[in-house]
Amino acid sequence: MAAATASASLCLRANGNRARFRIEPSATHSKRHRMLVVRSDLDSNVSDMSVNAAKGLFPPEPERYRGPKLKVAIIGAGLAGMSTAVELLDQGHEIYMNQRSFIGGKVGSFVDKQGNHIEMGLHVFFGCYNNLFRLMKKVGADKNLLVKDHTHTFVNKGGEIGELDFRFPVGAPIHGIQAFLTTNQLEPFDKARNAVALALSPVVRALVDPDGAMRNIRDLDNISFSEWFMSKGGTRKSIQKMWDPVAYALGFIDCDNISARCMLTIFALFATKTEASLLRMLKGSPDVYLSGPIRKYIMDKGGRFHLRWGCREVLYDRSADGGIYVTGLAMSKATQKKTIKADAYVAACDVPGIKRLLPQDWRESQFFDNIYKLVGVPVVTVQLRYNGWVTELRDLERARQSRQAVGLDNLLYTPDADFSCFADLALTSPEDYYLQGEGSLLQCVLTPGDPYMPLPNDEIIKRVSEQ
């Protein structure tokens, strides 16, 4: 049972306070005030994940290619497609990228007619994202992340705060042990049972034998995390109060559906590397501070983007032995049509996209038919602009009158709302989201998003605001 991937997102933005929403004049969006923030250059507070890691998780730079130069056509300009383009360009190949509307995919963003940056989803960067950090360094985006306090914060009903606090003078695994033993998110009994379950997990073996631990973890791919956790003595309340919000944030599905392999892989990284659980967030919108630098690097290297061109058909033929080989891509843009020919083709799509793209005849091959067994999870992302600071809403006058940005500058989990995680972007990513004279900009991730997909925008905003 593998973790499903997000397949759809709906981004909404509203202005207001509590259940009342007012639309601000667009002129207010030009009143930007630069806040003093601490930046990270990825040269500190980063663990080298490749040291004593399971083989294959953190590969080195690919060896130098010595064959002929190839023309490569890539469908999709999300993070997967663009990172592929960067590596191929570094190897001397010619790249053509095709994307429907804007680059970035699930980690993209765009500017609406009022000048607001709208994100496709809420994105945080764990300290174990070494492969991504290597890419960001290469394209000059390594100074675009802001380090958050090394604690995972849970906001419970009534505004009560629980923490999994990794701040400790001694690093892994001691800092993680003390975080779980001292957390106030769980009752003592649940903490004790949680400790027993983790002590009986492959995570302990990862401290001395990472390859052996990863083999054990991969063997758990066919059972859910809930099934594994409770079989080791964990409690249902621990799942509801702590692990479900974490699972939703990681894979958009709960512990009854996410694979034990997914969760335990992350736990093993957290247990063995001090900074693996340290969170960072972009200092502004993804299009400016993540996708933008990657796009510039690709274009500076000679790569070309063809936006608003959709792939209507993969053209192919069969060899004498029955093998399939691609002969071209049939593309269209409004009334225009063209066929792209290349030496190699890459499809970097989401789950629904690749299902639509592949020719049905290819399902004769088990390799391609397995793709149709993947299930996408709809995700709704809502952005709410308030005229005060959300953490001060118990005192509405103080919330409205505060001239300084105040609140929780971190990713926030919650077990008590339809959105499993959220953040105040005006605090976490102030370059594009802090506006002088305005307050919090909450970005809330509704997972699963199925119940919200058919609802009108106003109803979605109303329900999220009430929660």
XYZ file of C-alpha atoms in Angstrom:
467
model
C 0.000 0.000 0.000
C 2.000 2.931 -1.258
C 1.334 6.525 -0.379
C -0.824 8.251 -2.956
C 0.149 11.485 -4.616
C -1.781 14.719 -4.935
C -3.758 14.894 -8.143
C -5.661 18.132 -7.970
C -5.545 21.421 -6.142
C -7.892 24.355 -5.829
C -6.358 27.609 -4.629
C -8.630 30.284 -3.197
C -7.883 33.635 -1.637
C -10.121 35.777 0.526
C -9.603 38.782 2.754
C -11.147 39.328 6.140
C -11.260 38.504 9.817
C -12.866 35.403 11.282
C -16.038 34.607 9.319
C -16.259 38.094 7.817
C -14.313 38.617 4.601
C -13.743 41.929 2.910
C -11.924 42.506 -0.374
C -9.191 45.102 -0.056
C -8.531 47.641 -2.840
C -5.751 46.376 -5.079
C -3.625 49.406 -4.198
C -2.990 47.964 -0.754
C -1.022 45.136 -2.314
C 1.731 47.504 -3.390
C 2.410 48.573 0.192
C 5.149 46.042 0.810
C 7.409 46.388 3.793
C 10.667 44.465 3.968
C 10.924 42.545 7.231
C 14.179 41.594 8.920
C 14.563 37.837 8.501
C 17.328 35.313 9.054
C 18.323 33.556 5.853
C 19.942 30.195 5.286
C 22.628 29.496 2.721
C 22.383 25.699 3.141
C 25.980 25.620 4.367
C 24.897 25.335 7.994
C 22.237 23.393 9.892
C 22.234 20.721 7.184
C 23.144 17.074 7.789
C 25.011 15.201 5.072
C 22.368 12.571 4.444
C 24.689 10.483 2.259
C 26.896 9.567 5.249
C 25.901 6.155 6.661
C 22.693 6.244 4.614
C 20.930 3.345 2.939
C 22.232 2.799 -0.573
C 20.350 4.612 -3.318
C 18.537 7.202 -1.209
C 21.009 10.026 -1.789
C 22.897 9.365 -5.031
C 25.948 11.426 -5.999
C 26.133 13.575 -9.109
C 25.858 11.349 -12.207
C 29.053 10.386 -13.977
C 30.040 12.404 -17.010
C 28.183 11.301 -20.149
C 30.539 10.527 -23.043
C 28.077 9.521 -25.748
C 26.527 11.576 -28.571
C 24.547 14.733 -27.855
C 20.814 14.007 -27.695
C 17.735 16.120 -28.281
C 15.357 15.429 -25.382
C 11.693 16.472 -25.196
C 10.250 16.729 -21.686
C 6.508 16.852 -21.011
C 5.892 18.682 -17.757
C 7.806 21.554 -16.190
C 7.246 20.813 -12.542
C 10.084 20.085 -10.155
C 10.571 16.579 -11.600
C 10.716 17.799 -15.193
C 12.955 20.767 -14.480
C 15.413 18.817 -12.326
C 15.650 16.282 -15.166
C 16.353 19.127 -17.585
C 19.115 20.534 -15.371
C 20.974 17.224 -15.201
C 20.589 16.568 -18.932
C 21.798 20.064 -19.815
C 24.809 19.578 -17.551
C 25.582 16.462 -19.600
C 25.523 18.504 -22.805
C 22.150 17.520 -24.227
C 19.571 19.728 -25.978
C 16.332 20.225 -24.040
C 12.796 21.175 -25.075
C 10.300 21.543 -22.217
C 6.551 21.545 -22.784
C 4.073 22.739 -20.158
C 0.376 23.599 -20.310
C 0.337 27.044 -18.664
C 2.959 27.947 -16.041
C 6.041 26.221 -14.709
C 6.444 24.706 -11.273
C 3.693 22.093 -11.257
C 2.651 21.171 -7.720
C 5.346 23.487 -6.324
C 4.369 26.353 -8.610
C 2.683 29.674 -7.971
C 1.214 32.491 -10.014
C 0.173 36.120 -9.580
C -3.543 36.864 -9.862
C -5.149 40.004 -11.296
C -4.934 41.783 -7.920
C -1.200 41.115 -7.628
C -1.496 38.336 -5.044
C 0.885 35.395 -5.187
C -1.228 32.223 -5.243
C 0.512 28.944 -4.407
C -0.497 25.530 -5.700
C 0.115 24.123 -2.236
C 1.876 24.652 1.077
C 5.503 23.568 0.853
C 8.064 23.014 3.583
C 11.571 21.663 3.199
C 12.844 19.100 5.673
C 16.546 18.937 6.400
C 16.733 15.512 4.732
C 15.983 16.971 1.281
C 19.639 16.763 0.257
C 18.923 16.044 -3.399
C 16.741 19.156 -3.664
C 19.267 21.249 -1.729
C 21.983 20.166 -4.159
C 19.788 21.339 -7.040
C 19.078 24.664 -5.319
C 22.785 25.274 -4.776
C 23.507 24.515 -8.411
C 20.962 27.042 -9.711
C 21.831 29.748 -7.165
C 18.691 29.401 -5.028
C 20.499 28.259 -1.884
C 19.882 31.564 -0.081
C 16.131 31.454 -0.644
C 15.152 29.321 2.361
C 14.423 30.494 5.900
C 15.230 28.201 8.833
C 12.420 27.678 11.351
C 12.701 26.681 15.004
C 13.557 22.989 15.320
C 10.178 22.022 16.716
C 7.025 20.561 15.207
C 3.981 22.483 16.413
C 0.443 21.119 16.811
C -2.485 23.527 17.179
C -5.366 21.823 18.964
C -8.997 22.772 19.437
C -9.300 25.906 21.523
C -5.863 27.110 20.461
C -3.942 24.806 22.791
C -0.388 24.245 21.514
C 1.419 20.916 21.539
C 5.023 20.469 20.474
C 7.473 17.840 19.376
C 10.543 19.858 20.316
C 13.880 18.709 18.880
C 15.860 21.638 20.323
C 18.464 19.982 22.529
C 22.226 20.388 23.101
C 22.883 16.792 22.006
C 22.073 15.677 18.464
C 20.599 12.508 16.945
C 19.293 10.199 18.211
C 19.214 11.775 21.702
C 17.429 14.944 20.571
C 14.628 12.844 19.049
C 14.254 10.645 22.118
C 13.857 13.650 24.392
C 11.401 15.234 21.925
C 9.079 12.230 22.123
C 9.491 11.779 25.883
C 8.707 15.420 26.657
C 5.997 16.172 24.089
C 2.805 17.632 25.523
C 0.800 16.576 22.465
C 0.231 13.102 23.937
C -0.950 11.874 27.331
C 1.618 9.905 29.417
C 0.071 6.514 28.581
C 0.057 7.264 24.852
C 3.632 8.543 25.032
C 4.740 5.332 26.705
C 3.034 3.145 24.098
C 4.409 5.364 21.333
C 7.924 4.863 22.719
C 7.448 1.088 22.792
C 6.299 1.008 19.159
C 9.242 3.085 17.946
C 11.686 1.034 20.038
C 10.439 -2.111 18.277
C 10.720 -0.552 14.813
C 13.468 -0.826 12.161
C 14.339 2.767 13.092
C 16.536 1.431 15.918
C 18.439 -0.798 13.492
C 19.004 2.224 11.231
C 21.366 3.644 13.859
C 23.895 0.850 13.237
C 22.820 -0.838 9.992
C 21.058 1.583 7.605
C 20.921 -0.865 4.688
C 19.462 -3.641 6.824
C 16.944 -1.250 8.350
C 15.854 -0.051 4.915
C 15.328 -3.652 3.784
C 13.096 -4.199 6.825
C 11.217 -0.976 6.111
C 10.645 -1.858 2.448
C 9.136 -5.157 3.541
C 6.395 -3.135 5.276
C 5.162 -1.493 2.067
C 2.007 -3.612 1.946
C 0.599 -2.713 5.354
C -0.678 0.601 6.631
C 1.137 2.606 9.255
C -1.852 2.229 11.611
C -1.769 -1.555 11.294
C 1.970 -1.689 11.951
C 1.952 0.916 14.747
C -0.891 -0.645 16.725
C 0.576 -4.133 16.303
C 3.651 -2.833 18.158
C 1.636 -1.384 21.038
C 0.878 2.098 19.739
C -2.512 3.613 20.548
C -5.282 4.917 18.319
C -5.213 8.218 20.212
C -1.529 8.699 19.311
C -2.477 8.258 15.671
C -5.341 10.737 15.919
C -3.450 13.391 17.897
C -0.011 13.195 16.269
C 0.551 10.791 13.407
C -2.529 11.472 11.273
C -1.668 15.197 10.923
C 1.927 14.263 10.058
C 0.803 11.632 7.522
C -1.605 14.080 5.895
C 1.182 16.655 5.625
C 3.604 14.129 4.093
C 1.348 12.188 1.750
C -2.150 13.729 1.873
C -3.630 10.517 3.341
C -4.137 9.289 6.894
C -2.344 6.541 8.794
C -5.001 3.971 7.897
C -4.057 4.392 4.239
C -0.440 5.490 4.112
C 2.141 2.736 3.902
C 4.185 1.907 6.989
C 7.184 2.083 4.669
C 6.570 5.772 3.957
C 6.355 6.822 7.588
C 9.197 4.637 8.861
C 11.541 5.833 6.114
C 11.085 9.378 7.393
C 11.448 8.263 11.022
C 14.736 6.513 10.199
C 16.119 9.693 8.663
C 14.992 11.767 11.654
C 16.566 9.303 14.097
C 19.968 9.178 12.430
C 20.539 12.783 11.341
C 20.187 15.751 13.679
C 18.942 18.274 11.119
C 16.753 15.878 9.100
C 13.648 17.066 10.976
C 14.568 20.763 10.818
C 12.091 22.713 8.698
C 12.739 25.459 6.192
C 10.340 27.471 4.069
C 10.883 29.669 1.039
C 11.283 33.343 1.843
C 8.629 34.171 -0.741
C 6.601 32.628 -3.544
C 7.838 29.436 -5.261
C 7.737 31.009 -8.718
C 10.229 33.666 -7.626
C 12.455 31.744 -5.232
C 12.399 28.112 -6.420
C 11.008 27.610 -9.920
C 12.381 30.949 -11.111
C 16.079 30.233 -10.479
C 15.736 26.737 -11.969
C 14.054 28.158 -15.065
C 16.808 30.761 -15.475
C 19.503 28.092 -15.163
C 17.804 25.979 -17.830
C 17.423 28.909 -20.221
C 20.993 30.121 -19.635
C 22.165 26.630 -20.591
C 20.183 26.747 -23.835
C 17.058 24.886 -22.748
C 13.749 26.083 -24.154
C 10.276 26.260 -22.609
C 7.148 25.915 -24.742
C 4.265 27.024 -22.534
C 0.576 26.451 -23.236
C 1.372 23.601 -25.583
C -0.471 20.432 -24.603
C 0.535 16.936 -25.657
C -2.502 15.397 -27.363
C -0.962 12.099 -28.374
C 2.202 10.068 -27.983
C 3.118 8.778 -31.446
C 4.766 5.372 -31.479
C 5.600 2.318 -33.527
C 6.674 -1.246 -32.861
C 9.970 -2.893 -33.647
C 10.299 -6.289 -35.303
C 10.427 -8.006 -31.908
C 7.247 -6.255 -30.753
C 8.940 -3.594 -28.658
C 7.439 -0.103 -28.458
C 9.378 3.008 -29.413
C 8.179 6.615 -29.498
C 8.303 8.428 -32.839
C 7.059 11.855 -31.752
C 4.655 13.961 -29.707
C 1.523 15.495 -31.227
C 1.202 18.948 -29.647
C -1.505 21.609 -29.865
C -2.010 25.177 -28.702
C -5.454 26.653 -29.387
C -5.851 26.085 -33.153
C -2.144 25.432 -33.746
C -0.740 21.931 -34.101
C 2.761 20.523 -34.447
C 4.721 17.317 -33.996
C 7.871 17.255 -31.874
C 10.604 14.814 -32.824
C 13.442 13.993 -30.428
C 16.036 11.357 -29.649
C 14.566 10.727 -26.211
C 11.299 11.583 -24.457
C 10.572 12.171 -20.770
C 7.091 12.319 -19.222
C 7.251 14.170 -15.885
C 3.545 14.218 -15.020
C 1.275 13.792 -12.041
C -0.835 10.645 -11.677
C -3.938 11.812 -13.624
C -1.718 13.425 -16.251
C 0.303 10.311 -17.057
C -2.882 8.210 -17.209
C -4.317 10.563 -19.837
C -1.058 10.747 -21.756
C -0.181 7.079 -22.224
C -1.681 5.228 -25.216
C -4.166 2.598 -24.058
C -2.376 -0.101 -26.058
C 0.612 0.269 -23.743
C -1.406 -1.267 -20.922
C -0.565 -4.619 -22.466
C 2.751 -4.156 -20.670
C 2.571 -4.730 -16.922
C 5.136 -1.948 -16.443
C 2.730 0.641 -17.853
C -0.431 -1.013 -16.541
C 0.898 -0.670 -12.990
C 0.656 3.116 -13.380
C -3.136 2.827 -13.471
C -3.086 1.238 -10.025
C -1.813 4.501 -8.538
C -4.543 6.565 -6.892
C -4.364 10.340 -6.851
C -5.650 12.301 -3.870
C -7.498 15.598 -4.468
C -6.081 18.422 -2.356
C -7.618 21.850 -1.796
C -5.378 24.748 -0.803
C -7.033 27.870 0.617
C -5.326 31.223 1.250
C -7.089 33.588 3.661
C -5.926 37.161 4.240
C -6.917 38.607 7.622
C -6.867 42.210 8.797
C -5.269 41.072 12.062
C -2.861 38.450 13.368
C -4.521 35.093 13.802
C -2.769 34.056 17.012
C -4.220 37.154 18.671
C -7.835 36.512 17.653
C -8.862 35.878 21.255
C -8.324 39.634 21.647
C -9.777 41.054 18.435
C -8.809 44.654 19.141
C -5.190 43.685 19.794
C -5.207 41.556 16.654
C -6.367 44.475 14.529
C -4.189 47.140 16.126
C -0.870 45.273 16.255
C 1.562 46.985 13.891
C 4.099 44.182 14.042
C 3.904 40.708 12.585
C 3.153 38.385 15.483
C 2.426 34.690 15.587
C 3.831 31.221 15.010
C 6.559 31.322 12.368
C 6.548 27.653 11.393
C 4.560 24.881 9.780
C 1.560 24.078 11.975
C -0.196 20.719 12.259
C -3.700 20.211 13.606
C -5.732 17.089 14.447
C -8.943 19.068 14.913
C -9.743 20.584 11.515
C -10.319 19.489 7.934
C -7.004 21.127 7.070
C -4.244 18.942 8.492
C -1.506 21.527 8.240
C -1.307 25.264 7.700
C 1.009 28.236 8.028
C 0.861 32.002 8.251
C 2.747 32.935 5.074
C 2.987 36.560 6.179
C 5.326 35.270 8.898
C 6.976 32.243 7.313
C 7.573 33.673 3.813
C 7.426 37.446 4.238
C 9.124 38.651 1.035
C 5.953 38.260 -1.041
C 3.269 37.639 1.583
C 3.814 40.248 4.296
C 1.869 43.404 3.385
C 2.174 46.566 5.439
C -1.133 47.424 7.076
C -2.533 43.921 6.698
C -2.353 40.830 8.863
C -2.004 37.085 8.581
C -2.132 35.209 5.298
C -3.147 31.690 6.267
C -2.548 28.911 3.800
C -4.576 25.835 4.762
C -4.262 22.419 3.122
C -7.515 20.441 3.031
C -6.767 16.730 2.863
C -8.516 14.791 1.597
C -10.116 17.425 -0.580
C -12.911 15.270 -2.038
C -15.726 16.713 0.144
C -14.722 20.253 -0.831
C -14.238 19.827 -4.588
C -17.944 20.222 -5.533
C -18.529 23.195 -3.199
C -18.620 26.834 -4.377
C -15.674 28.984 -3.321
C -17.684 31.007 -0.802
C -18.786 27.860 1.030
C -15.217 26.525 1.161
C -13.979 29.827 2.576
C -16.801 29.899 5.146
C -16.061 26.375 6.422
C -12.317 26.889 6.622
C -12.689 30.246 8.376
C -15.023 28.754 10.984
C -12.504 26.033 11.777
